[in-house]
Amino acid sequence: NLKLQKGYIQLGGSLTVGGIPYSKYDVYVYLNAGDNGGNGRVVISSPSGGVSPDSEFYYKFTWLGGKFVVATSKDEANVEKANCVVFPGNAAKQFTVDWKGDLGGWWTGVSGIQIVEAR
């Protein structure tokens, strides 16, 4: 986890992943910031559909005692402290994750994305 949290792509970005071998999977997006935290948004999409109906989350990144705390905020006005986002129950063979890490406070970003087979 320490190596995962040493670097990140800050401010914003987009990553498209294809050729996913699982019929159903969850996507974990790990967040990070420098010495200070900030607010951001993470969205998952696919041109063919088949991604989580909960496709957009907002977060307020801060130190959370070394634990992973999943974002649950679905609007910017009610943002909560979190350091990862989970998009469950995806079936698309290709998806895109977009993020914006400068919605308030200091800059934040994505430090890793994990695809986990779901059953």
Short mmCIF file of N, CA and C in Angstrom, two decimals:
data_model
loop_
_atom_site.label_atom_id
_atom_site.label_comp_id
_atom_site.label_asym_id
_atom_site.label_seq_id
_atom_site.Cartn_x
_atom_site.Cartn_y
_atom_site.Cartn_z
N ASN A 1 0.81 -1.20 0.00
CA ASN A 1 0.00 0.00 0.00
C ASN A 1 0.86 1.26 0.00
N LEU A 2 1.98 1.22 0.70
CA LEU A 2 2.82 2.42 0.76
C LEU A 2 3.35 2.78 -0.62
N LYS A 3 3.79 1.78 -1.39
CA LYS A 3 4.26 2.05 -2.75
C LYS A 3 3.14 2.60 -3.62
N LEU A 4 1.94 2.06 -3.45
CA LEU A 4 0.78 2.52 -4.21
C LEU A 4 0.50 3.99 -3.93
N GLN A 5 0.68 4.42 -2.70
CA GLN A 5 0.36 5.78 -2.31
C GLN A 5 1.50 6.78 -2.50
N LYS A 6 2.64 6.36 -3.02
CA LYS A 6 3.77 7.27 -3.21
C LYS A 6 3.60 8.19 -4.41
N GLY A 7 2.81 7.83 -5.37
CA GLY A 7 2.63 8.65 -6.56
C GLY A 7 1.19 8.67 -7.00
N TYR A 8 0.85 9.67 -7.82
CA TYR A 8 -0.51 9.75 -8.33
C TYR A 8 -0.56 10.72 -9.50
N ILE A 9 -1.60 10.61 -10.29
CA ILE A 9 -1.84 11.54 -11.40
C ILE A 9 -2.83 12.56 -10.87
N GLN A 10 -2.34 13.77 -10.65
CA GLN A 10 -3.18 14.78 -10.00
C GLN A 10 -4.00 15.59 -10.98
N LEU A 11 -4.87 16.37 -10.43
CA LEU A 11 -5.79 17.27 -11.11
C LEU A 11 -6.89 16.54 -11.87
N GLY A 12 -6.55 15.81 -12.91
CA GLY A 12 -7.57 15.13 -13.68
C GLY A 12 -6.96 14.22 -14.71
N GLY A 13 -7.78 13.35 -15.22
CA GLY A 13 -7.30 12.44 -16.23
C GLY A 13 -8.38 11.48 -16.66
N SER A 14 -8.00 10.60 -17.57
CA SER A 14 -8.91 9.62 -18.12
C SER A 14 -8.12 8.36 -18.45
N LEU A 15 -8.67 7.23 -18.09
CA LEU A 15 -8.03 5.95 -18.38
C LEU A 15 -9.07 5.01 -18.94
N THR A 16 -8.80 4.45 -20.12
CA THR A 16 -9.68 3.47 -20.74
C THR A 16 -9.02 2.10 -20.65
N VAL A 17 -9.79 1.12 -20.19
CA VAL A 17 -9.31 -0.25 -20.02
C VAL A 17 -10.20 -1.15 -20.87
N GLY A 18 -9.60 -2.03 -21.66
CA GLY A 18 -10.35 -2.95 -22.50
C GLY A 18 -9.87 -4.37 -22.35
N GLY A 19 -10.59 -5.29 -22.96
CA GLY A 19 -10.21 -6.70 -22.95
C GLY A 19 -10.35 -7.35 -21.58
N ILE A 20 -11.31 -6.94 -20.82
CA ILE A 20 -11.50 -7.45 -19.47
C ILE A 20 -12.04 -8.88 -19.56
N PRO A 21 -11.37 -9.84 -18.94
CA PRO A 21 -11.75 -11.24 -19.10
C PRO A 21 -12.89 -11.70 -18.20
N TYR A 22 -13.35 -10.86 -17.29
CA TYR A 22 -14.37 -11.28 -16.34
C TYR A 22 -15.77 -10.95 -16.84
N SER A 23 -16.74 -11.82 -16.55
CA SER A 23 -18.12 -11.53 -16.93
C SER A 23 -18.74 -10.50 -15.99
N LYS A 24 -18.24 -10.43 -14.76
CA LYS A 24 -18.70 -9.43 -13.80
C LYS A 24 -17.52 -9.05 -12.92
N TYR A 25 -17.37 -7.76 -12.65
CA TYR A 25 -16.21 -7.29 -11.89
C TYR A 25 -16.50 -5.98 -11.20
N ASP A 26 -15.69 -5.68 -10.20
CA ASP A 26 -15.74 -4.41 -9.50
C ASP A 26 -14.48 -3.61 -9.84
N VAL A 27 -14.60 -2.30 -9.90
CA VAL A 27 -13.47 -1.43 -10.19
C VAL A 27 -13.20 -0.57 -8.94
N TYR A 28 -11.98 -0.67 -8.43
CA TYR A 28 -11.53 0.13 -7.29
C TYR A 28 -10.62 1.24 -7.81
N VAL A 29 -10.89 2.47 -7.40
CA VAL A 29 -10.07 3.61 -7.77
C VAL A 29 -9.48 4.18 -6.48
N TYR A 30 -8.16 4.15 -6.37
CA TYR A 30 -7.47 4.63 -5.17
C TYR A 30 -7.03 6.07 -5.38
N LEU A 31 -7.26 6.90 -4.37
CA LEU A 31 -7.02 8.34 -4.47
C LEU A 31 -5.83 8.74 -3.60
N ASN A 32 -5.26 9.89 -3.91
CA ASN A 32 -4.13 10.39 -3.16
C ASN A 32 -4.05 11.90 -3.31
N ALA A 33 -3.21 12.51 -2.50
CA ALA A 33 -2.92 13.94 -2.57
C ALA A 33 -1.55 14.16 -1.96
N GLY A 34 -1.05 15.36 -2.08
CA GLY A 34 0.23 15.68 -1.45
C GLY A 34 0.04 15.76 0.06
N ASP A 35 0.65 16.72 0.69
CA ASP A 35 0.55 16.86 2.14
C ASP A 35 -0.83 17.31 2.59
N ASN A 36 -1.58 17.89 1.70
CA ASN A 36 -2.91 18.40 2.04
C ASN A 36 -3.96 17.64 1.24
N GLY A 37 -5.19 17.68 1.69
CA GLY A 37 -6.27 17.02 0.98
C GLY A 37 -7.04 17.98 0.12
N GLY A 38 -8.02 17.46 -0.56
CA GLY A 38 -8.87 18.28 -1.42
C GLY A 38 -10.07 17.47 -1.87
N ASN A 39 -10.91 18.09 -2.66
CA ASN A 39 -12.13 17.44 -3.14
C ASN A 39 -11.99 17.06 -4.61
N GLY A 40 -12.69 15.98 -4.99
CA GLY A 40 -12.66 15.55 -6.38
C GLY A 40 -13.87 14.71 -6.75
N ARG A 41 -13.86 14.26 -8.00
CA ARG A 41 -14.94 13.45 -8.56
C ARG A 41 -14.35 12.35 -9.41
N VAL A 42 -14.96 11.15 -9.37
CA VAL A 42 -14.56 10.02 -10.20
C VAL A 42 -15.81 9.47 -10.88
N VAL A 43 -15.69 9.21 -12.19
CA VAL A 43 -16.82 8.73 -13.00
C VAL A 43 -16.37 7.52 -13.80
N ILE A 44 -17.24 6.51 -13.91
CA ILE A 44 -16.98 5.37 -14.80
C ILE A 44 -18.04 5.38 -15.90
N SER A 45 -17.61 5.01 -17.12
CA SER A 45 -18.54 4.97 -18.25
C SER A 45 -18.07 3.91 -19.25
N SER A 46 -18.98 3.57 -20.14
CA SER A 46 -18.66 2.64 -21.22
C SER A 46 -19.58 2.95 -22.40
N PRO A 47 -19.04 2.96 -23.63
CA PRO A 47 -19.90 3.25 -24.78
C PRO A 47 -20.98 2.20 -25.00
N SER A 48 -20.75 0.98 -24.50
CA SER A 48 -21.72 -0.09 -24.70
C SER A 48 -22.60 -0.32 -23.48
N GLY A 49 -22.48 0.53 -22.45
CA GLY A 49 -23.23 0.30 -21.22
C GLY A 49 -22.55 -0.80 -20.41
N GLY A 50 -23.24 -1.35 -19.45
CA GLY A 50 -22.71 -2.46 -18.67
C GLY A 50 -21.81 -2.06 -17.51
N VAL A 51 -21.85 -0.76 -17.13
CA VAL A 51 -21.08 -0.34 -15.96
C VAL A 51 -22.03 -0.09 -14.79
N SER A 52 -21.47 0.05 -13.65
CA SER A 52 -22.22 0.25 -12.41
C SER A 52 -23.24 1.37 -12.55
N PRO A 53 -24.47 1.16 -12.06
CA PRO A 53 -25.45 2.26 -12.09
C PRO A 53 -25.03 3.42 -11.19
N ASP A 54 -24.21 3.12 -10.18
CA ASP A 54 -23.61 4.17 -9.35
C ASP A 54 -22.32 4.58 -10.04
N SER A 55 -22.43 5.45 -11.03
CA SER A 55 -21.30 5.72 -11.93
C SER A 55 -20.53 6.99 -11.62
N GLU A 56 -20.91 7.73 -10.55
CA GLU A 56 -20.23 8.98 -10.25
C GLU A 56 -20.19 9.17 -8.73
N PHE A 57 -18.99 9.46 -8.21
CA PHE A 57 -18.83 9.72 -6.77
C PHE A 57 -17.94 10.93 -6.56
N TYR A 58 -18.25 11.66 -5.49
CA TYR A 58 -17.45 12.80 -5.05
C TYR A 58 -16.76 12.42 -3.75
N TYR A 59 -15.60 13.01 -3.51
CA TYR A 59 -14.84 12.69 -2.30
C TYR A 59 -14.12 13.92 -1.75
N LYS A 60 -13.80 13.85 -0.48
CA LYS A 60 -12.95 14.83 0.19
C LYS A 60 -11.77 14.04 0.72
N PHE A 61 -10.63 14.14 0.03
CA PHE A 61 -9.47 13.35 0.41
C PHE A 61 -8.79 13.96 1.63
N THR A 62 -8.46 13.08 2.57
CA THR A 62 -7.71 13.47 3.76
C THR A 62 -7.08 12.21 4.33
N TRP A 63 -6.20 12.37 5.30
CA TRP A 63 -5.59 11.22 5.98
C TRP A 63 -6.68 10.55 6.81
N LEU A 64 -6.81 9.24 6.67
CA LEU A 64 -7.86 8.49 7.35
C LEU A 64 -7.28 7.34 8.17
N GLY A 65 -6.17 7.61 8.83
CA GLY A 65 -5.59 6.65 9.76
C GLY A 65 -5.05 5.39 9.10
N GLY A 66 -4.68 5.47 7.83
CA GLY A 66 -4.13 4.31 7.13
C GLY A 66 -5.17 3.32 6.65
N LYS A 67 -6.45 3.64 6.78
CA LYS A 67 -7.52 2.74 6.34
C LYS A 67 -8.12 3.23 5.03
N PHE A 68 -8.62 2.29 4.24
CA PHE A 68 -9.33 2.66 3.02
C PHE A 68 -10.78 2.96 3.38
N VAL A 69 -11.25 4.14 3.00
CA VAL A 69 -12.62 4.55 3.24
C VAL A 69 -13.24 4.85 1.89
N VAL A 70 -14.33 4.15 1.57
CA VAL A 70 -14.96 4.23 0.26
C VAL A 70 -15.90 5.45 0.18
N ALA A 71 -15.80 6.18 -0.91
CA ALA A 71 -16.66 7.34 -1.15
C ALA A 71 -18.10 6.89 -1.35
N THR A 72 -19.02 7.64 -0.74
CA THR A 72 -20.45 7.36 -0.91
C THR A 72 -21.21 8.58 -1.42
N SER A 73 -20.55 9.74 -1.49
CA SER A 73 -21.21 10.99 -1.89
C SER A 73 -21.50 10.99 -3.39
N LYS A 74 -22.75 11.29 -3.74
CA LYS A 74 -23.13 11.33 -5.14
C LYS A 74 -23.37 12.74 -5.64
N ASP A 75 -23.14 13.73 -4.78
CA ASP A 75 -23.22 15.11 -5.24
C ASP A 75 -22.17 15.94 -4.51
N GLU A 76 -21.70 16.96 -5.17
CA GLU A 76 -20.60 17.77 -4.67
C GLU A 76 -20.95 18.53 -3.39
N ALA A 77 -22.22 18.85 -3.21
CA ALA A 77 -22.63 19.62 -2.04
C ALA A 77 -22.56 18.81 -0.74
N ASN A 78 -22.64 17.50 -0.82
CA ASN A 78 -22.63 16.64 0.37
C ASN A 78 -21.42 15.72 0.40
N VAL A 79 -20.27 16.25 0.04
CA VAL A 79 -19.06 15.45 -0.06
C VAL A 79 -18.61 14.97 1.33
N GLU A 80 -18.11 13.72 1.39
CA GLU A 80 -17.64 13.11 2.63
C GLU A 80 -16.17 12.72 2.49
N LYS A 81 -15.52 12.50 3.61
CA LYS A 81 -14.12 12.07 3.60
C LYS A 81 -14.01 10.65 3.05
N ALA A 82 -13.09 10.47 2.11
CA ALA A 82 -12.87 9.15 1.50
C ALA A 82 -11.51 9.16 0.81
N ASN A 83 -10.97 7.96 0.56
CA ASN A 83 -9.71 7.86 -0.17
C ASN A 83 -9.75 6.78 -1.25
N CYS A 84 -10.93 6.25 -1.52
CA CYS A 84 -11.09 5.33 -2.66
C CYS A 84 -12.55 5.33 -3.10
N VAL A 85 -12.75 4.87 -4.32
CA VAL A 85 -14.08 4.77 -4.92
C VAL A 85 -14.23 3.34 -5.42
N VAL A 86 -15.41 2.74 -5.24
CA VAL A 86 -15.67 1.40 -5.75
C VAL A 86 -16.89 1.47 -6.66
N PHE A 87 -16.72 0.94 -7.87
CA PHE A 87 -17.82 0.81 -8.82
C PHE A 87 -18.12 -0.69 -8.93
N PRO A 88 -19.19 -1.17 -8.29
CA PRO A 88 -19.48 -2.61 -8.26
C PRO A 88 -20.32 -3.08 -9.45
N GLY A 89 -20.21 -4.37 -9.74
CA GLY A 89 -21.11 -5.03 -10.67
C GLY A 89 -21.02 -4.64 -12.12
N ASN A 90 -19.82 -4.42 -12.62
CA ASN A 90 -19.64 -4.06 -14.03
C ASN A 90 -19.59 -5.31 -14.91
N ALA A 91 -20.03 -5.18 -16.16
CA ALA A 91 -20.00 -6.29 -17.11
C ALA A 91 -19.44 -5.88 -18.47
N ALA A 92 -19.16 -4.61 -18.67
CA ALA A 92 -18.65 -4.12 -19.96
C ALA A 92 -17.26 -4.68 -20.24
N LYS A 93 -16.97 -4.95 -21.49
CA LYS A 93 -15.64 -5.44 -21.87
C LYS A 93 -14.64 -4.30 -21.96
N GLN A 94 -15.13 -3.06 -21.92
CA GLN A 94 -14.27 -1.88 -21.92
C GLN A 94 -14.94 -0.80 -21.08
N PHE A 95 -14.16 -0.08 -20.30
CA PHE A 95 -14.69 1.04 -19.53
C PHE A 95 -13.67 2.17 -19.49
N THR A 96 -14.16 3.35 -19.15
CA THR A 96 -13.29 4.51 -18.97
C THR A 96 -13.55 5.09 -17.59
N VAL A 97 -12.48 5.42 -16.89
CA VAL A 97 -12.57 6.12 -15.61
C VAL A 97 -12.03 7.54 -15.84
N ASP A 98 -12.83 8.52 -15.51
CA ASP A 98 -12.44 9.93 -15.60
C ASP A 98 -12.42 10.50 -14.19
N TRP A 99 -11.46 11.37 -13.91
CA TRP A 99 -11.42 12.00 -12.60
C TRP A 99 -11.02 13.46 -12.71
N LYS A 100 -11.48 14.20 -11.73
CA LYS A 100 -11.16 15.62 -11.61
C LYS A 100 -10.81 15.84 -10.14
N GLY A 101 -9.58 16.22 -9.87
CA GLY A 101 -9.10 16.30 -8.51
C GLY A 101 -8.88 17.70 -7.98
N ASP A 102 -9.53 18.70 -8.55
CA ASP A 102 -9.33 20.07 -8.08
C ASP A 102 -10.65 20.80 -7.86
N LEU A 103 -11.60 20.11 -7.24
CA LEU A 103 -12.92 20.72 -7.01
C LEU A 103 -12.97 21.57 -5.75
N GLY A 104 -11.94 21.53 -4.93
CA GLY A 104 -11.90 22.33 -3.71
C GLY A 104 -10.72 21.93 -2.86
N GLY A 105 -10.15 22.86 -2.14
CA GLY A 105 -8.98 22.56 -1.34
C GLY A 105 -7.76 22.41 -2.24
N TRP A 106 -6.88 21.52 -1.89
CA TRP A 106 -5.67 21.27 -2.67
C TRP A 106 -5.94 20.23 -3.75
N TRP A 107 -4.95 20.01 -4.61
CA TRP A 107 -5.09 19.05 -5.70
C TRP A 107 -5.04 17.62 -5.19
N THR A 108 -5.86 16.77 -5.79
CA THR A 108 -5.86 15.34 -5.51
C THR A 108 -5.75 14.60 -6.83
N GLY A 109 -5.68 13.28 -6.76
CA GLY A 109 -5.59 12.51 -7.98
C GLY A 109 -5.75 11.03 -7.73
N VAL A 110 -5.51 10.25 -8.77
CA VAL A 110 -5.64 8.79 -8.72
C VAL A 110 -4.26 8.17 -8.62
N SER A 111 -4.10 7.25 -7.66
CA SER A 111 -2.83 6.56 -7.49
C SER A 111 -2.88 5.13 -8.02
N GLY A 112 -4.07 4.59 -8.24
CA GLY A 112 -4.16 3.24 -8.79
C GLY A 112 -5.59 2.85 -9.09
N ILE A 113 -5.72 1.90 -10.01
CA ILE A 113 -7.03 1.33 -10.36
C ILE A 113 -6.88 -0.17 -10.34
N GLN A 114 -7.85 -0.84 -9.69
CA GLN A 114 -7.80 -2.30 -9.56
C GLN A 114 -9.12 -2.89 -10.07
N ILE A 115 -9.02 -3.97 -10.83
CA ILE A 115 -10.19 -4.68 -11.34
C ILE A 115 -10.25 -6.01 -10.61
N VAL A 116 -11.38 -6.27 -9.93
CA VAL A 116 -11.52 -7.48 -9.12
C VAL A 116 -12.73 -8.26 -9.62
N GLU A 117 -12.51 -9.53 -9.94
CA GLU A 117 -13.60 -10.37 -10.40
C GLU A 117 -14.68 -10.48 -9.32
N ALA A 118 -15.93 -10.32 -9.72
CA ALA A 118 -17.06 -10.44 -8.80
C ALA A 118 -17.82 -11.71 -9.13
N ARG A 119 -18.47 -12.26 -8.14
CA ARG A 119 -19.23 -13.50 -8.34
C ARG A 119 -20.68 -13.29 -8.03
#
